[in-house]
Amino acid sequence: GAVVSQHPSWVICKSGTSVKIECRSLDFQATTMFWYRQFPKQSLMLMATSNEGSKATYEQGVEKDKFLINHASLTLSTLTVTSAHPEDSSFYICSARDDGEYNEQFFGPGTRLTVL
Amino acid sequence: AQSVTQPDIHITVSEGASLELRCNYSYGATPYLFWYVQSPGQGLQLLLKYFSGDTLVQGIKGFEAEFKRSQSSFNLRKPSVHWSDAAEYFCAVGAVSGYALNFGKGTSLLVTP
């Protein structure tokens, strides 16, 4: 089956530093990937849509200069949280849309970010 | 705009009892509907999905869901709950297959002995 991986699975960083999270589709190509954010005991909220070879599309209220997204290949999208602050602590989940026949979306296992 | 409502924040059932988790959606056309399960600290696992066709959908782990257009509902059911089913359940709606999903707030399921 289609597998999406995320790295790292968890990260702890100091306030003011930048953190990069990778999302990879392991056995399929994904022109489009999505980044979601989940606060404790809350639902997933779409942050942005990542498109290979073009700029990401951000949802209203999401700072594009703070959450940098790069989708450099058909199997990799990265989310960089720049100058992280404690309020950025969250669970970040990516998903990738299979470019194949069924166009389905598959979710990664998530990355837990804690900013001290 | 799409929206998803899961009316129950928490549900507690006894092991072996039946389960129904409610989901109502708001969308102008026929939506793509999903149920996901999330264990603590884990990612999402797809239980089942509805795109078209038979309105009763069978999923993994013994779950099923029924799409009722007249009620704008997509309730998840299981005839006999196991302790391992305790988790957070999310209903989600999408406009088109493979596009970003709009999630409900989730229902936390507790299973008692």
CSV table of C-alpha atoms in Angstrom, one decimal:
chain,number,residue,atom,x,y,z
A,1,GLY,CA,0.0,0.0,0.0
A,2,ALA,CA,0.9,3.6,-0.3
A,3,VAL,CA,3.2,4.8,2.5
A,4,VAL,CA,4.0,8.4,3.6
A,5,SER,CA,6.8,9.0,6.0
A,6,GLN,CA,7.7,12.0,8.1
A,7,HIS,CA,11.0,12.9,9.7
A,8,PRO,CA,11.6,13.5,12.4
A,9,SER,CA,8.8,11.9,14.4
A,10,TRP,CA,9.5,14.3,17.2
A,11,VAL,CA,11.7,17.3,17.8
A,12,ILE,CA,12.4,19.5,20.7
A,13,CYS,CA,14.1,22.9,20.0
A,14,LYS,CA,14.8,26.2,21.7
A,15,SER,CA,12.8,29.3,21.0
A,16,GLY,CA,14.2,31.2,18.1
A,17,THR,CA,15.6,28.3,16.2
A,18,SER,CA,14.3,26.8,12.9
A,19,VAL,CA,13.1,23.3,12.4
A,20,LYS,CA,12.7,21.4,9.2
A,21,ILE,CA,10.1,18.6,8.8
A,22,GLU,CA,10.3,16.2,5.9
A,23,CYS,CA,7.3,14.4,4.3
A,24,ARG,CA,8.1,11.7,1.8
A,25,SER,CA,5.9,9.5,-0.4
A,26,LEU,CA,7.8,6.2,-0.4
A,27,ASP,CA,6.2,4.2,-3.2
A,28,PHE,CA,4.3,6.7,-5.3
A,29,GLN,CA,4.6,10.1,-6.8
A,30,ALA,CA,2.8,13.0,-5.3
A,31,THR,CA,2.6,16.3,-7.2
A,32,THR,CA,0.5,17.6,-4.3
A,33,MET,CA,1.0,17.3,-0.6
A,34,PHE,CA,-0.8,18.9,2.3
A,35,TRP,CA,0.4,20.1,5.6
A,36,TYR,CA,-2.0,20.0,8.6
A,37,ARG,CA,-1.5,21.1,12.2
A,38,GLN,CA,-3.2,19.5,15.2
A,39,PHE,CA,-3.2,21.1,18.6
A,40,PRO,CA,-3.6,18.8,21.7
A,41,LYS,CA,-7.0,17.2,21.8
A,42,GLN,CA,-8.2,19.2,18.7
A,43,SER,CA,-8.8,18.5,15.1
A,44,LEU,CA,-6.5,18.8,12.2
A,45,MET,CA,-6.4,22.1,10.5
A,46,LEU,CA,-5.1,22.5,7.0
A,47,MET,CA,-2.1,24.9,6.9
A,48,ALA,CA,-1.1,24.8,3.3
A,49,THR,CA,-1.1,22.9,0.0
A,50,SER,CA,2.3,22.1,-1.4
A,51,ASN,CA,2.7,21.7,-5.1
A,52,GLU,CA,5.8,20.3,-6.8
A,53,GLY,CA,7.7,22.9,-8.6
A,54,SER,CA,5.6,25.8,-7.6
A,55,LYS,CA,4.8,28.0,-4.6
A,56,ALA,CA,2.6,26.6,-1.8
A,57,THR,CA,-0.9,27.8,-1.2
A,58,TYR,CA,-1.4,28.8,2.4
A,59,GLU,CA,-4.7,28.9,4.2
A,60,GLN,CA,-6.0,32.1,5.7
A,61,GLY,CA,-4.2,33.0,8.9
A,62,VAL,CA,-1.1,30.9,8.2
A,63,GLU,CA,2.0,33.0,8.0
A,64,LYS,CA,3.9,31.9,4.9
A,65,ASP,CA,7.1,33.5,6.0
A,66,LYS,CA,7.0,31.5,9.2
A,67,PHE,CA,6.0,28.2,7.7
A,68,LEU,CA,8.2,27.7,4.7
A,69,ILE,CA,7.2,24.9,2.4
A,70,ASN,CA,9.4,23.5,-0.3
A,71,HIS,CA,8.2,20.7,-2.7
A,72,ALA,CA,11.4,20.1,-4.7
A,73,SER,CA,10.6,16.6,-6.0
A,74,LEU,CA,7.6,14.4,-6.7
A,75,THR,CA,8.3,12.5,-3.5
A,76,LEU,CA,9.4,15.1,-1.0
A,77,SER,CA,7.9,18.2,0.7
A,78,THR,CA,9.5,20.0,3.6
A,79,LEU,CA,8.0,22.3,6.1
A,80,THR,CA,10.4,24.7,7.9
A,81,VAL,CA,9.1,26.4,11.0
A,82,THR,CA,11.3,29.5,11.2
A,83,SER,CA,12.1,31.3,14.4
A,84,ALA,CA,10.0,28.8,16.4
A,85,HIS,CA,8.2,29.9,19.5
A,86,PRO,CA,6.4,27.9,22.2
A,87,GLU,CA,3.0,28.7,20.5
A,88,ASP,CA,4.3,26.8,17.5
A,89,SER,CA,4.4,23.6,19.5
A,90,SER,CA,2.0,21.2,17.9
A,91,PHE,CA,1.6,18.0,16.0
A,92,TYR,CA,2.3,18.5,12.3
A,93,ILE,CA,0.8,15.9,9.9
A,94,CYS,CA,1.4,15.8,6.1
A,95,SER,CA,-0.5,13.9,3.5
A,96,ALA,CA,0.3,13.1,-0.1
A,97,ARG,CA,-2.0,12.7,-3.0
A,98,ASP,CA,-1.2,9.8,-5.3
A,99,ASP,CA,-0.8,11.0,-8.9
A,100,GLY,CA,-2.0,7.6,-10.1
A,101,GLU,CA,-5.4,6.5,-11.2
A,102,TYR,CA,-7.3,6.9,-7.9
A,103,ASN,CA,-5.9,10.2,-6.9
A,104,GLU,CA,-6.2,9.3,-3.2
A,105,GLN,CA,-4.6,11.0,-0.2
A,106,PHE,CA,-2.4,9.2,2.3
A,107,PHE,CA,-1.3,10.5,5.6
A,108,GLY,CA,2.0,10.5,7.3
A,109,PRO,CA,2.5,9.5,11.0
A,110,GLY,CA,3.0,13.1,12.1
A,111,THR,CA,5.8,15.1,13.8
A,112,ARG,CA,5.5,16.3,17.3
A,113,LEU,CA,7.2,19.7,17.7
A,114,THR,CA,8.0,21.1,21.1
A,115,VAL,CA,9.5,24.5,21.4
A,116,LEU,CA,11.0,25.4,24.7
B,1,ALA,CA,-18.1,26.0,2.2
B,2,GLN,CA,-17.7,22.5,3.6
B,3,SER,CA,-18.1,21.8,7.2
B,4,VAL,CA,-18.2,18.7,9.4
B,5,THR,CA,-19.9,18.3,12.8
B,6,GLN,CA,-19.2,15.5,15.2
B,7,PRO,CA,-21.8,16.2,18.0
B,8,ASP,CA,-20.2,13.9,20.5
B,9,ILE,CA,-16.9,15.0,22.0
B,10,HIS,CA,-16.6,11.9,24.2
B,11,ILE,CA,-18.4,8.5,24.1
B,12,THR,CA,-18.0,5.7,26.6
B,13,VAL,CA,-19.1,2.1,25.7
B,14,SER,CA,-18.7,-1.2,27.3
B,15,GLU,CA,-16.5,-3.8,25.6
B,16,GLY,CA,-18.7,-5.9,23.4
B,17,ALA,CA,-21.4,-3.3,23.1
B,18,SER,CA,-22.4,-1.7,19.8
B,19,LEU,CA,-21.1,1.7,18.8
B,20,GLU,CA,-22.4,4.5,16.7
B,21,LEU,CA,-20.4,7.7,16.1
B,22,ARG,CA,-22.3,10.6,14.5
B,23,CYS,CA,-21.1,12.8,11.7
B,24,ASN,CA,-23.0,15.5,9.9
B,25,TYR,CA,-21.7,17.4,7.0
B,26,SER,CA,-22.6,20.5,5.1
B,27,TYR,CA,-21.7,20.6,1.4
B,28,GLY,CA,-23.5,21.6,-1.7
B,29,ALA,CA,-22.8,18.6,-3.8
B,30,THR,CA,-22.2,15.0,-3.0
B,31,PRO,CA,-19.1,15.0,-0.9
B,32,TYR,CA,-16.2,12.6,-0.5
B,33,LEU,CA,-16.6,11.3,3.1
B,34,PHE,CA,-14.0,9.6,5.3
B,35,TRP,CA,-13.6,8.2,8.8
B,36,TYR,CA,-10.2,8.1,10.3
B,37,VAL,CA,-8.9,6.8,13.7
B,38,GLN,CA,-6.0,8.2,15.6
B,39,SER,CA,-4.4,6.6,18.6
B,40,PRO,CA,-2.6,8.8,21.1
B,41,GLY,CA,0.5,10.4,19.6
B,42,GLN,CA,0.0,8.6,16.3
B,43,GLY,CA,-1.0,9.6,12.8
B,44,LEU,CA,-4.3,8.9,11.1
B,45,GLN,CA,-5.5,5.5,9.9
B,46,LEU,CA,-8.2,5.4,7.3
B,47,LEU,CA,-11.2,3.3,8.4
B,48,LEU,CA,-13.4,3.7,5.4
B,49,LYS,CA,-14.5,6.2,2.7
B,50,TYR,CA,-17.5,7.0,0.6
B,51,PHE,CA,-17.3,8.4,-2.9
B,52,SER,CA,-20.4,7.1,-4.6
B,53,GLY,CA,-22.5,4.0,-5.1
B,54,ASP,CA,-23.7,1.8,-2.3
B,55,THR,CA,-24.5,4.0,0.7
B,56,LEU,CA,-23.4,1.4,3.2
B,57,VAL,CA,-19.7,1.2,3.3
B,58,GLN,CA,-17.6,-1.5,4.9
B,59,GLY,CA,-14.2,-0.6,6.4
B,60,ILE,CA,-11.4,-2.2,8.3
B,61,LYS,CA,-11.5,-3.5,11.8
B,62,GLY,CA,-15.2,-4.4,11.5
B,63,PHE,CA,-16.4,-0.8,11.1
B,64,GLU,CA,-19.1,0.4,8.7
B,65,ALA,CA,-20.7,3.7,7.9
B,66,GLU,CA,-23.9,4.7,6.1
B,67,PHE,CA,-24.3,7.7,3.9
B,68,LYS,CA,-27.7,9.3,4.3
B,69,ARG,CA,-28.1,12.2,1.9
B,70,SER,CA,-31.4,13.3,3.3
B,71,GLN,CA,-29.9,13.7,6.8
B,72,SER,CA,-26.5,14.9,5.6
B,73,SER,CA,-25.0,12.2,7.8
B,74,PHE,CA,-22.3,9.7,7.6
B,75,ASN,CA,-22.4,7.8,10.9
B,76,LEU,CA,-19.8,5.2,11.9
B,77,ARG,CA,-20.9,1.9,13.4
B,78,LYS,CA,-19.5,-1.2,14.9
B,79,PRO,CA,-21.6,-4.1,16.2
B,80,SER,CA,-19.2,-5.1,19.0
B,81,VAL,CA,-16.5,-2.9,20.4
B,82,HIS,CA,-13.1,-4.2,21.5
B,83,TRP,CA,-10.9,-2.5,24.1
B,84,SER,CA,-8.4,-1.8,21.3
B,85,ASP,CA,-10.9,0.5,19.6
B,86,ALA,CA,-10.4,3.2,22.2
B,87,ALA,CA,-9.0,6.1,20.3
B,88,GLU,CA,-9.9,9.4,18.7
B,89,TYR,CA,-12.2,9.2,15.6
B,90,PHE,CA,-12.4,11.9,13.0
B,91,CYS,CA,-14.9,12.3,10.3
B,92,ALA,CA,-13.7,14.3,7.2
B,93,VAL,CA,-15.2,15.7,4.1
B,94,GLY,CA,-13.5,16.5,0.8
B,95,ALA,CA,-14.8,18.2,-2.3
B,96,VAL,CA,-12.8,16.1,-4.7
B,97,SER,CA,-11.0,12.8,-4.3
B,98,GLY,CA,-7.4,13.5,-3.2
B,99,TYR,CA,-7.9,17.1,-2.2
B,100,ALA,CA,-7.5,18.6,1.2
B,101,LEU,CA,-9.9,17.5,3.8
B,102,ASN,CA,-12.0,19.3,6.2
B,103,PHE,CA,-12.0,17.5,9.5
B,104,GLY,CA,-14.6,17.4,12.3
B,105,LYS,CA,-13.4,18.1,15.9
B,106,GLY,CA,-13.2,14.4,16.6
B,107,THR,CA,-14.9,12.0,19.1
B,108,SER,CA,-12.9,10.4,21.8
B,109,LEU,CA,-14.0,6.8,22.4
B,110,LEU,CA,-13.4,5.2,25.8
B,111,VAL,CA,-14.0,1.4,26.1
B,112,THR,CA,-14.8,0.1,29.6
B,113,PRO,CA,-14.4,-3.5,30.7
